[in-house]
CSV table of C-alpha atoms and ligand atoms in Angstrom, one decimal:
chain,number,residue,atom,x,y,z
A,1191,MET,CA,6.1,73.5,98.7
A,1192,LYS,CA,6.2,76.4,96.6
A,1193,ILE,CA,4.7,75.6,93.0
A,1194,LEU,CA,4.8,77.7,89.8
A,1195,VAL,CA,2.3,77.2,87.3
A,1196,ILE,CA,3.1,78.8,84.2
A,1197,GLY,CA,0.2,80.0,81.7
A,1198,GLY,CA,-2.8,82.5,82.2
A,1199,GLY,CA,-6.1,80.9,81.0
A,1200,GLY,CA,-9.0,78.8,82.6
A,1201,ARG,CA,-7.0,75.7,81.8
A,1202,GLU,CA,-4.1,77.0,84.2
A,1203,HIS,CA,-6.8,78.4,86.7
A,1204,ALA,CA,-8.5,74.7,86.8
A,1205,ILE,CA,-4.7,72.9,87.9
A,1206,ILE,CA,-4.3,75.8,90.4
A,1207,LYS,CA,-7.6,75.1,92.1
A,1208,LYS,CA,-6.8,71.2,92.1
A,1209,LEU,CA,-3.4,71.5,93.4
A,1210,LEU,CA,-4.2,74.1,96.4
A,1211,LEU,CA,-6.4,70.8,97.7
A,1212,SER,CA,-3.0,69.2,98.5
A,1213,ASP,CA,-1.8,69.6,101.9
A,1214,ARG,CA,1.9,69.8,100.9
A,1215,VAL,CA,1.5,73.1,98.6
A,1216,GLU,CA,2.2,76.1,100.6
A,1217,LYS,CA,2.0,78.8,97.9
A,1218,ILE,CA,1.5,78.9,94.3
A,1219,TYR,CA,2.9,81.6,92.0
A,1220,ALA,CA,1.2,81.8,88.4
A,1221,ALA,CA,3.1,83.4,85.3
A,1222,PRO,CA,1.3,85.5,84.0
A,1223,GLY,CA,-1.5,84.3,85.6
A,1224,ASN,CA,-4.8,86.8,85.1
A,1225,GLY,CA,-7.3,88.5,87.5
A,1226,GLY,CA,-9.2,85.8,88.2
A,1227,ILE,CA,-6.3,83.4,89.1
A,1228,ALA,CA,-5.0,86.5,91.5
A,1229,ARG,CA,-7.8,85.2,93.9
A,1230,ASP,CA,-5.8,81.8,94.1
A,1231,ALA,CA,-2.2,82.5,93.2
A,1232,GLU,CA,0.3,85.2,93.0
A,1233,CYS,CA,0.8,86.5,89.7
A,1234,VAL,CA,4.0,87.3,88.5
A,1235,PRO,CA,4.4,89.4,85.1
A,1236,LEU,CA,6.5,87.2,83.2
A,1237,LYS,CA,5.7,86.0,79.4
A,1238,VAL,CA,5.3,82.2,79.1
A,1239,ASN,CA,8.0,81.7,76.6
A,1240,ASP,CA,10.5,84.1,78.6
A,1241,ILE,CA,11.9,80.6,79.5
A,1242,ASP,CA,15.4,82.6,80.8
A,1243,GLY,CA,13.1,84.7,83.3
A,1244,LEU,CA,11.0,81.8,84.7
A,1245,VAL,CA,13.9,79.8,85.5
A,1246,SER,CA,15.6,82.8,87.3
A,1247,PHE,CA,12.5,83.3,89.3
A,1248,ALA,CA,12.1,79.6,90.1
A,1249,LYS,CA,15.6,79.5,91.3
A,1250,GLU,CA,15.3,83.0,93.2
A,1251,ASN,CA,12.0,82.2,94.9
A,1252,GLY,CA,12.5,78.5,95.8
A,1253,ILE,CA,10.0,76.8,93.8
A,1254,GLY,CA,9.8,73.0,94.2
A,1255,PHE,CA,7.9,72.2,91.3
A,1256,VAL,CA,6.6,73.6,88.0
A,1257,VAL,CA,3.8,73.1,86.0
A,1258,ILE,CA,4.2,74.0,82.5
A,1259,ALA,CA,0.6,74.0,80.9
A,1260,PRO,CA,0.7,75.9,77.5
A,1261,GLU,CA,2.3,74.4,74.4
A,1262,ASP,CA,4.3,77.1,73.3
A,1263,PRO,CA,7.2,77.1,75.9
A,1264,LEU,CA,6.9,73.2,75.9
A,1265,VAL,CA,7.9,73.2,72.2
A,1266,ARG,CA,10.7,75.9,72.8
A,1267,GLY,CA,12.4,73.8,75.7
A,1268,ALA,CA,10.8,75.0,78.8
A,1269,ALA,CA,10.9,71.5,80.6
A,1270,ASP,CA,14.3,71.0,79.5
A,1271,ALA,CA,15.8,74.2,80.9
A,1272,LEU,CA,14.1,73.9,84.1
A,1273,GLY,CA,15.0,70.4,84.6
A,1274,LYS,CA,18.8,71.3,83.6
A,1275,ALA,CA,18.7,74.1,86.4
A,1276,GLY,CA,17.6,71.2,88.9
A,1277,ILE,CA,13.7,72.2,89.0
A,1278,PRO,CA,11.3,69.4,88.5
A,1279,ALA,CA,8.8,70.4,86.1
A,1280,PHE,CA,5.5,68.6,84.9
A,1281,GLY,CA,5.3,68.6,80.9
A,1282,PRO,CA,7.4,67.1,78.3
A,1283,SER,CA,10.8,67.7,76.7
A,1284,ALA,CA,11.3,69.7,73.3
A,1285,GLU,CA,11.7,66.7,71.5
A,1286,ALA,CA,8.7,65.1,73.2
A,1287,ALA,CA,6.5,68.0,72.6
A,1288,MET,CA,7.1,67.5,68.7
A,1289,LEU,CA,3.8,65.5,68.9
A,1290,GLU,CA,2.2,69.0,69.2
A,1291,GLY,CA,4.4,71.1,67.6
A,1292,SER,CA,5.0,69.3,64.2
A,1293,LYS,CA,2.0,67.6,62.5
A,1294,LEU,CA,4.3,66.4,60.2
A,1295,PHE,CA,6.5,64.7,62.8
A,1296,ALA,CA,3.2,63.4,64.3
A,1297,LYS,CA,1.7,61.8,61.1
A,1298,ALA,CA,5.0,60.1,60.3
A,1299,PHE,CA,5.7,58.8,64.0
A,1300,MET,CA,2.1,57.3,63.7
A,1301,LYS,CA,3.1,55.7,60.3
A,1302,ARG,CA,6.5,54.0,61.7
A,1303,HIS,CA,4.2,52.8,64.4
A,1304,ASN,CA,0.9,51.8,62.7
A,1305,ILE,CA,-1.4,53.8,65.3
A,1306,PRO,CA,-4.4,54.5,63.3
A,1307,THR,CA,-5.0,57.8,61.8
A,1308,ALA,CA,-6.2,60.0,58.7
A,1309,ALA,CA,-3.9,58.6,55.4
A,1310,TYR,CA,-2.0,62.0,54.5
A,1311,GLU,CA,0.7,63.2,52.1
A,1312,SER,CA,3.1,66.0,53.0
A,1313,PHE,CA,4.0,68.8,50.9
A,1314,ASP,CA,6.7,71.4,51.2
A,1315,ASP,CA,6.0,73.1,48.0
A,1316,PRO,CA,2.5,75.0,47.0
A,1317,GLY,CA,2.6,73.9,43.7
A,1318,ALA,CA,3.1,70.4,44.7
A,1319,ALA,CA,0.1,70.7,46.9
A,1320,THR,CA,-1.8,72.2,44.3
A,1321,GLU,CA,-1.6,69.8,41.7
A,1322,TYR,CA,-2.1,67.1,44.3
A,1323,LEU,CA,-5.4,68.9,45.3
A,1324,ARG,CA,-7.0,68.8,41.8
A,1325,GLY,CA,-7.0,64.8,42.0
A,1326,ALA,CA,-8.1,64.8,46.1
A,1327,SER,CA,-11.4,63.8,47.1
A,1328,TYR,CA,-13.2,66.4,49.2
A,1329,PRO,CA,-13.9,67.5,51.8
A,1330,ALA,CA,-10.1,67.5,52.4
A,1331,VAL,CA,-8.1,68.6,55.5
A,1332,ILE,CA,-5.3,70.5,55.2
A,1333,LYS,CA,-3.2,71.0,58.1
A,1334,ALA,CA,-0.3,73.8,59.0
A,1335,ASP,CA,2.9,71.7,60.2
A,1336,GLY,CA,3.6,74.1,63.2
A,1337,LEU,CA,1.8,75.7,65.8
A,1338,ALA,CA,-0.9,77.9,64.6
A,1339,LEU,CA,-2.7,79.3,67.8
A,1340,GLY,CA,-5.5,76.1,67.2
A,1341,LYS,CA,-6.4,77.9,63.6
A,1342,GLY,CA,-4.0,75.7,61.4
A,1343,VAL,CA,-6.6,73.0,60.3
A,1344,VAL,CA,-8.6,73.8,57.1
A,1345,ILE,CA,-11.4,71.7,55.9
A,1346,ALA,CA,-11.9,72.6,52.2
A,1347,LYS,CA,-15.2,71.7,50.9
A,1348,ASP,CA,-14.0,72.2,47.4
A,1349,PHE,CA,-10.6,72.4,45.1
A,1350,ASP,CA,-11.0,76.5,45.2
A,1351,GLU,CA,-11.2,76.4,49.4
A,1352,ALA,CA,-8.2,74.1,49.3
A,1353,ALA,CA,-6.3,75.9,47.1
A,1354,GLU,CA,-7.1,79.1,48.9
A,1355,ALA,CA,-5.5,77.4,52.1
A,1356,ILE,CA,-2.6,76.5,50.5
A,1357,ARG,CA,-2.0,79.9,49.2
A,1358,SER,CA,-2.8,81.5,52.6
A,1359,MET,CA,-0.6,79.2,54.5
A,1360,MET,CA,2.3,78.3,52.0
A,1361,VAL,CA,2.6,81.7,49.7
A,1362,ASP,CA,1.4,84.2,51.8
A,1363,GLY,CA,2.6,83.1,55.2
A,1364,ALA,CA,-0.4,83.1,57.3
A,1365,PHE,CA,1.3,81.3,60.1
A,1366,GLY,CA,4.5,82.5,59.5
A,1367,ASP,CA,6.9,79.4,59.7
A,1368,SER,CA,4.3,77.2,61.0
A,1369,GLY,CA,2.3,77.0,57.7
A,1370,ARG,CA,5.4,76.5,55.2
A,1371,ARG,CA,4.7,72.7,55.3
A,1372,VAL,CA,1.4,71.2,55.0
A,1373,ALA,CA,-0.1,67.7,55.8
A,1374,ILE,CA,-3.2,67.0,53.5
A,1375,GLU,CA,-5.5,64.6,55.1
A,1376,GLU,CA,-8.3,61.9,54.3
A,1377,PHE,CA,-11.6,63.3,55.9
A,1378,LEU,CA,-12.8,61.3,58.3
A,1379,THR,CA,-16.4,61.0,60.0
A,1380,GLY,CA,-17.5,60.0,63.7
A,1381,PRO,CA,-17.7,61.5,67.1
A,1382,GLU,CA,-14.7,63.2,68.6
A,1383,VAL,CA,-13.4,62.1,71.8
A,1384,SER,CA,-10.5,63.9,74.1
A,1385,VAL,CA,-8.5,61.5,76.4
A,1386,LEU,CA,-5.9,63.6,78.4
A,1387,SER,CA,-3.3,60.9,79.9
A,1388,PHE,CA,-0.6,61.2,82.6
A,1389,CYS,CA,2.7,59.8,81.3
A,1390,ASP,CA,6.2,59.3,83.0
A,1391,GLY,CA,7.7,58.2,79.7
A,1392,GLU,CA,7.0,54.5,80.2
A,1393,THR,CA,3.5,54.2,81.8
A,1394,VAL,CA,0.0,56.2,80.2
A,1395,VAL,CA,-2.8,56.4,83.0
A,1396,PRO,CA,-5.8,57.7,80.7
A,1397,MET,CA,-7.9,60.3,82.8
A,1398,ILE,CA,-12.1,60.2,82.5
A,1399,SER,CA,-12.7,61.1,78.5
A,1400,SER,CA,-14.5,64.3,77.6
A,1401,MET,CA,-16.0,66.0,74.3
A,1402,ASP,CA,-15.3,69.3,73.6
A,1403,HIS,CA,-17.9,72.0,71.7
A,1404,LYS,CA,-16.1,73.9,69.4
A,1405,ARG,CA,-18.2,75.9,67.6
A,1406,ALA,CA,-19.4,79.0,68.5
A,1407,GLY,CA,-23.3,78.5,68.2
A,1408,ASP,CA,-26.0,75.9,69.2
A,1409,GLY,CA,-26.1,72.6,67.2
A,1410,ASP,CA,-22.7,72.9,66.5
A,1411,THR,CA,-23.2,75.9,63.9
A,1412,GLY,CA,-21.2,79.0,63.1
A,1413,LEU,CA,-17.1,79.5,63.5
A,1414,ASN,CA,-14.5,77.4,65.1
A,1415,THR,CA,-13.6,78.6,68.4
A,1416,GLY,CA,-11.3,77.6,71.3
A,1417,GLY,CA,-14.2,75.5,72.6
A,1418,MET,CA,-17.4,76.6,73.9
A,1419,GLY,CA,-18.0,73.8,76.6
A,1420,THR,CA,-17.0,70.4,77.7
A,1421,VAL,CA,-18.7,67.5,79.1
A,1422,ALA,CA,-17.1,64.2,81.2
A,1423,PRO,CA,-17.1,61.4,80.7
A,1424,ASN,CA,-17.5,61.4,76.9
A,1425,PRO,CA,-20.6,58.9,76.2
A,1426,TYR,CA,-18.7,58.1,73.0
A,1427,TYR,CA,-15.9,56.2,74.6
A,1428,THR,CA,-17.5,52.8,76.0
A,1429,ASP,CA,-15.1,50.3,77.8
A,1430,GLU,CA,-14.7,48.5,74.5
A,1431,VAL,CA,-13.4,51.4,72.6
A,1432,ALA,CA,-11.3,52.5,75.8
A,1433,ARG,CA,-9.6,48.9,75.3
A,1434,GLU,CA,-8.9,49.5,71.7
A,1435,CYS,CA,-7.7,52.8,72.1
A,1436,MET,CA,-4.8,51.3,75.0
A,1437,GLU,CA,-3.8,48.6,72.9
A,1438,LYS,CA,-3.9,50.3,69.1
A,1439,ILE,CA,-3.2,54.1,70.1
A,1440,PHE,CA,-2.1,54.7,74.0
A,1441,LEU,CA,0.4,51.8,74.6
A,1442,PRO,CA,2.2,52.3,71.0
A,1443,THR,CA,2.6,56.1,71.0
A,1444,VAL,CA,4.3,55.9,74.6
A,1445,ARG,CA,6.2,53.1,73.5
A,1446,GLY,CA,7.4,54.5,70.4
A,1447,MET,CA,8.3,57.7,72.0
A,1448,LYS,CA,10.3,56.2,74.1
A,1449,GLU,CA,12.0,53.9,71.8
A,1450,GLU,CA,12.6,56.5,69.5
A,1451,GLY,CA,14.9,58.4,72.3
A,1452,ARG,CA,12.1,61.3,73.5
A,1453,PRO,CA,10.0,59.6,76.1
A,1454,PHE,CA,7.3,61.7,76.8
A,1455,THR,CA,6.3,62.8,80.2
A,1456,GLY,CA,3.4,65.1,81.4
A,1457,CYS,CA,0.3,65.5,80.1
A,1458,LEU,CA,-0.4,63.8,76.8
A,1459,TYR,CA,-3.9,64.6,74.7
A,1460,PHE,CA,-5.2,62.3,72.6
A,1461,GLY,CA,-7.6,63.9,70.1
A,1462,LEU,CA,-9.7,60.8,68.5
A,1463,MET,CA,-12.3,59.9,66.0
A,1464,ILE,CA,-14.5,56.9,66.8
A,1465,THR,CA,-14.9,56.1,63.1
A,1466,GLU,CA,-16.3,53.0,61.5
A,1467,ASP,CA,-13.2,51.5,61.1
A,1468,GLY,CA,-12.3,51.8,65.1
A,1469,PRO,CA,-10.7,54.8,67.0
A,1470,LYS,CA,-8.1,57.0,65.2
A,1471,VAL,CA,-6.1,59.9,65.9
A,1472,ILE,CA,-7.0,63.5,64.7
A,1473,GLU,CA,-4.3,65.1,66.5
A,1474,TYR,CA,-1.9,64.9,69.9
A,1475,ASN,CA,-1.5,67.6,72.1
A,1476,CYS,CA,1.2,67.8,74.4
A,1477,ARG,CA,-0.3,69.3,77.3
A,1478,PHE,CA,-4.1,69.6,79.3
A,1479,GLY,CA,-6.8,70.7,77.1
A,1480,ASP,CA,-8.7,73.9,77.6
A,1481,PRO,CA,-11.7,73.5,78.2
A,1482,GLU,CA,-11.3,69.4,78.9
A,1483,THR,CA,-9.1,70.6,81.9
A,1484,GLN,CA,-12.0,71.9,83.4
A,1485,VAL,CA,-14.3,69.1,83.4
A,1486,VAL,CA,-11.6,66.7,83.7
A,1487,LEU,CA,-9.5,67.9,86.8
A,1488,PRO,CA,-12.7,68.3,88.8
A,1489,LEU,CA,-13.7,64.4,89.0
A,1490,LEU,CA,-10.0,63.7,89.8
A,1491,GLU,CA,-9.8,62.4,93.5
A,1492,SER,CA,-6.1,61.6,93.7
A,1493,ASP,CA,-3.8,64.3,94.9
A,1494,LEU,CA,-2.7,66.3,91.7
A,1495,LEU,CA,0.7,67.4,92.9
A,1496,THR,CA,1.5,63.4,94.0
A,1497,VAL,CA,0.5,62.4,90.5
A,1498,MET,CA,2.2,65.0,88.6
A,1499,GLU,CA,5.5,64.3,90.9
A,1500,ALA,CA,5.1,60.4,89.9
A,1501,ALA,CA,5.0,61.5,86.2
A,1502,VAL,CA,8.0,63.5,86.4
A,1503,ASN,CA,9.8,60.8,88.5
A,1504,GLY,CA,8.8,57.4,86.1
A,1505,LYS,CA,6.6,56.4,89.1
A,1506,LEU,CA,3.1,56.6,87.7
A,1507,ALA,CA,2.8,52.5,87.7
A,1508,ASP,CA,3.2,52.7,91.5
A,1509,THR,CA,1.0,55.5,92.0
A,1510,GLU,CA,-3.2,55.6,92.1
A,1511,VAL,CA,-4.8,57.8,89.6
A,1512,LYS,CA,-8.6,57.8,90.8
A,1513,PHE,CA,-11.5,59.8,89.4
A,1514,ARG,CA,-14.9,59.9,91.2
A,1515,ARG,CA,-18.1,58.2,89.3
A,1516,GLY,CA,-20.2,60.8,88.0
A,1517,ALA,CA,-20.3,63.5,85.2
A,1518,ALA,CA,-19.0,67.4,85.0
A,1519,CYS,CA,-20.2,69.9,82.6
A,1520,CYS,CA,-18.2,73.2,81.9
A,1521,VAL,CA,-20.2,76.0,80.0
A,1522,ILE,CA,-17.9,78.8,78.6
A,1523,MET,CA,-19.0,82.3,79.0
A,1524,ALA,CA,-17.5,84.5,76.1
A,1525,HIS,CA,-18.0,88.3,75.0
A,1526,LYS,CA,-20.8,88.7,72.4
A,1527,GLY,CA,-19.1,88.4,69.0
A,1528,TYR,CA,-16.3,86.0,69.7
A,1529,PRO,CA,-14.3,84.5,67.9
A,1530,GLY,CA,-15.0,87.5,65.6
A,1531,LYS,CA,-14.7,91.2,66.7
A,1532,TYR,CA,-16.2,91.8,70.5
A,1533,GLU,CA,-16.1,94.5,73.3
A,1534,SER,CA,-14.6,93.5,76.2
A,1535,GLY,CA,-13.9,95.5,80.0
A,1536,PHE,CA,-17.2,94.4,81.7
A,1537,GLU,CA,-17.3,94.1,85.5
A,1538,ILE,CA,-18.3,90.5,86.5
A,1539,THR,CA,-20.0,89.5,89.5
A,1540,ILE,CA,-19.6,85.9,90.9
A,1541,PRO,CA,-21.5,84.8,94.0
A,1542,GLU,CA,-18.9,83.6,96.8
A,1543,ASP,CA,-20.8,80.3,97.1
A,1544,ILE,CA,-19.9,79.1,93.7
A,1545,ILE,CA,-16.6,81.0,93.1
A,1546,GLY,CA,-14.9,77.8,93.8
A,1547,ASP,CA,-16.4,76.1,90.5
A,1548,VAL,CA,-15.5,79.2,88.2
A,1549,TYR,CA,-12.7,79.1,86.2
A,1550,VAL,CA,-11.2,82.6,84.7
A,1551,ALA,CA,-9.7,82.4,81.1
A,1552,GLY,CA,-9.1,86.1,80.6
A,1553,GLY,CA,-9.5,89.2,82.9
A,1554,LYS,CA,-8.0,91.8,85.2
A,1555,ARG,CA,-8.4,92.9,88.9
A,1556,VAL,CA,-9.1,96.7,89.2
A,1557,ASP,CA,-10.2,97.9,92.5
A,1558,GLY,CA,-10.8,94.5,93.7
A,1559,LYS,CA,-13.4,94.0,90.9
A,1560,LEU,CA,-12.9,91.3,88.1
A,1561,ILE,CA,-12.8,93.2,84.8
A,1562,SER,CA,-13.2,90.9,81.8
A,1563,GLY,CA,-10.7,90.4,79.0
A,1564,GLY,CA,-9.7,88.1,76.1
A,1565,GLY,CA,-12.6,86.1,73.9
A,1566,ARG,CA,-13.6,83.1,76.1
A,1567,VAL,CA,-13.5,84.6,79.5
A,1568,LEU,CA,-15.2,82.0,82.6
A,1569,GLY,CA,-15.6,78.5,82.6
A,1570,VAL,CA,-18.1,77.6,84.7
A,1571,THR,CA,-18.4,73.6,86.0
A,1572,ALA,CA,-20.7,71.4,87.8
A,1573,THR,CA,-20.0,68.0,89.1
A,1574,ALA,CA,-22.6,65.8,89.7
A,1575,ASP,CA,-23.8,61.8,89.8
A,1576,THR,CA,-25.6,62.0,86.7
A,1577,LEU,CA,-24.8,64.3,83.3
A,1578,ALA,CA,-28.1,65.7,83.5
A,1579,ASP,CA,-27.6,67.1,86.8
A,1580,ALA,CA,-23.9,68.2,86.0
A,1581,VAL,CA,-25.3,70.2,82.9
A,1582,SER,CA,-28.4,71.8,84.5
A,1583,GLY,CA,-26.1,72.6,87.8
A,1584,ALA,CA,-23.5,74.4,85.4
A,1585,TYR,CA,-26.1,76.8,83.7
A,1586,ARG,CA,-28.0,77.5,87.2
A,1587,LYS,CA,-24.4,78.8,88.2
A,1588,VAL,CA,-24.4,80.6,84.8
A,1589,GLU,CA,-27.4,82.5,85.6
A,1590,ALA,CA,-26.0,83.5,88.8
A,1591,ILE,CA,-23.3,85.1,87.3
A,1592,THR,CA,-23.3,88.8,86.7
A,1593,PHE,CA,-21.7,89.1,83.0
A,1594,PRO,CA,-22.9,92.1,80.8
A,1595,GLY,CA,-21.8,91.5,77.3
A,1596,SER,CA,-21.2,87.8,77.2
A,1597,PHE,CA,-22.9,85.1,75.4
A,1598,CYS,CA,-22.9,81.3,76.3
A,1599,ARG,CA,-23.9,78.3,74.1
A,1600,ARG,CA,-27.4,76.7,75.5
A,1601,ASP,CA,-26.9,73.3,74.4
A,1602,ILE,CA,-23.5,72.2,76.1
A,1603,GLY,CA,-24.0,68.3,76.8
A,1604,LYS,CA,-27.3,68.1,74.7
A,1605,ARG,CA,-25.3,65.4,71.9
A,1606,ALA,CA,-23.9,63.7,75.2
A,1607,LEU,CA,-27.3,63.2,77.0
A,1608,GLU,CA,-28.9,62.0,73.7
A,1609,ALA,CA,-26.1,59.8,73.2
A,1610,ASN,CA,-26.4,58.2,76.7
A,1611,LYS,CA,-30.1,57.5,75.8
B,436,AMP,P1,-7.7,71.5,65.9
B,436,AMP,O1,-7.8,72.9,65.6
B,436,AMP,O2,-6.0,70.8,65.7
B,436,AMP,O3,-8.3,71.3,67.6
B,436,AMP,O4,-8.7,70.5,65.2
B,436,AMP,C1,-9.6,71.0,64.4
B,436,AMP,C2,-10.7,69.9,64.3
B,436,AMP,O5,-10.8,69.8,62.8
B,436,AMP,C3,-10.9,68.6,65.0
B,436,AMP,O6,-11.2,69.0,66.0
B,436,AMP,C4,-11.5,67.9,64.0
B,436,AMP,O7,-12.8,68.2,64.3
B,436,AMP,C5,-11.2,68.3,62.7
B,436,AMP,N1,-10.3,67.6,61.8
B,436,AMP,C6,-9.0,67.7,61.8
B,436,AMP,N2,-8.7,66.8,61.2
B,436,AMP,C7,-10.0,66.0,60.3
B,436,AMP,C8,-10.1,64.7,59.7
B,436,AMP,N3,-8.9,64.1,58.8
B,436,AMP,N4,-10.8,64.5,59.2
B,436,AMP,C9,-12.1,65.0,60.0
B,436,AMP,N5,-12.0,66.3,60.7
B,436,AMP,C10,-11.0,66.4,61.3
B,437,LIG,N1,-9.8,71.7,73.4
B,437,LIG,C1,-8.5,71.4,72.6
B,437,LIG,C2,-7.4,72.1,72.9
B,437,LIG,O1,-7.0,72.6,74.2
B,437,LIG,O2,-6.7,72.4,72.0
């Protein structure tokens, strides 16, 4: 079968490498892909939001299955358009993708279905929001309603910071229409856990849990990033927490979406916080996480294409989704300076014996060489029987890569190892 994967980052590279292990996969196209993905798939120069172009490409090239990885095309209806054209596509409809596309939809949905999450108020008027903030407790959490490239959440330590966030989102339009409406939320504390799940509209099958490391600096200091590394499983996701999540969060979410006439199919990502009062939803994403995918999929033993097809065809209840025992660690190599200003365009050399475990997030191929691009550039993953070995394995691979102008966090997995003790 010929497959089209929409997207061009490390997450997409991990999906492609896993799909290539399937006997039934004949060829993979990536739109737009990148210089690293080009080793594993044929890259086609189509933008992820060019839905008409993607549908035409799929029709003209005999594509039998499409994986839509990023949130933007999902929220804009890429899965609906492909479905209408008779092409099976992994990913939720636009109506179901609202769980990520509108934070206010997600918050109201959780309220309707009694799903534990931070208390909140919603605002579409900056004056009313600012007035409310005068009496709020701090830190306060301000979230833009719509998609904002992962930058739509501000944790304000006092009124001045909060009022500035409101001004920037609601008045100055820092995120365009995405920030015209906001949610102001109660600040929760506790360890965070990411749980990705396969959904077919009815059945939800959680994958192995993971932990992201969002800050740029060691010890969780510095600016927020797209994610500097991940480990799986997450030690805070105990069997007991998992049971509680299934009962109070995962099942009510999938049932609620079905009841409301927008069944969720695809990968539903639960961003959870394990608070003193139990697990609560911090956010939903309507797609695989990045860089969570780079540790979760390497541990998947089942055939990814078979599982994705089962999600699309409503057959997850009859399909085995098995993860290997053990652990994985992914260390992100980014350009020095990221997430601020940085230089790019460095030649990267990856030894052949580890290239299968390196997921390229940004870069192009020039005369057969991989030249770095984007902020985050490589995800370097190792799996092992224990988390300690996975972490040291990932850092050994990082050392073996030549990439001038890069940096990585040196403490990915440290918190998880300490929690394991
Ligand atoms: P996001 O940019 O949507 O991935 O989320 C940003 C981060 O903000 C989350 O990973 C949490 O660390 C934090 N966050 C979001 N909502 C809350 C909340 N209600 N309380 C505490 N931290 C939060
Ligand atoms: N790692 C968080 C995300 O994919 O949004």
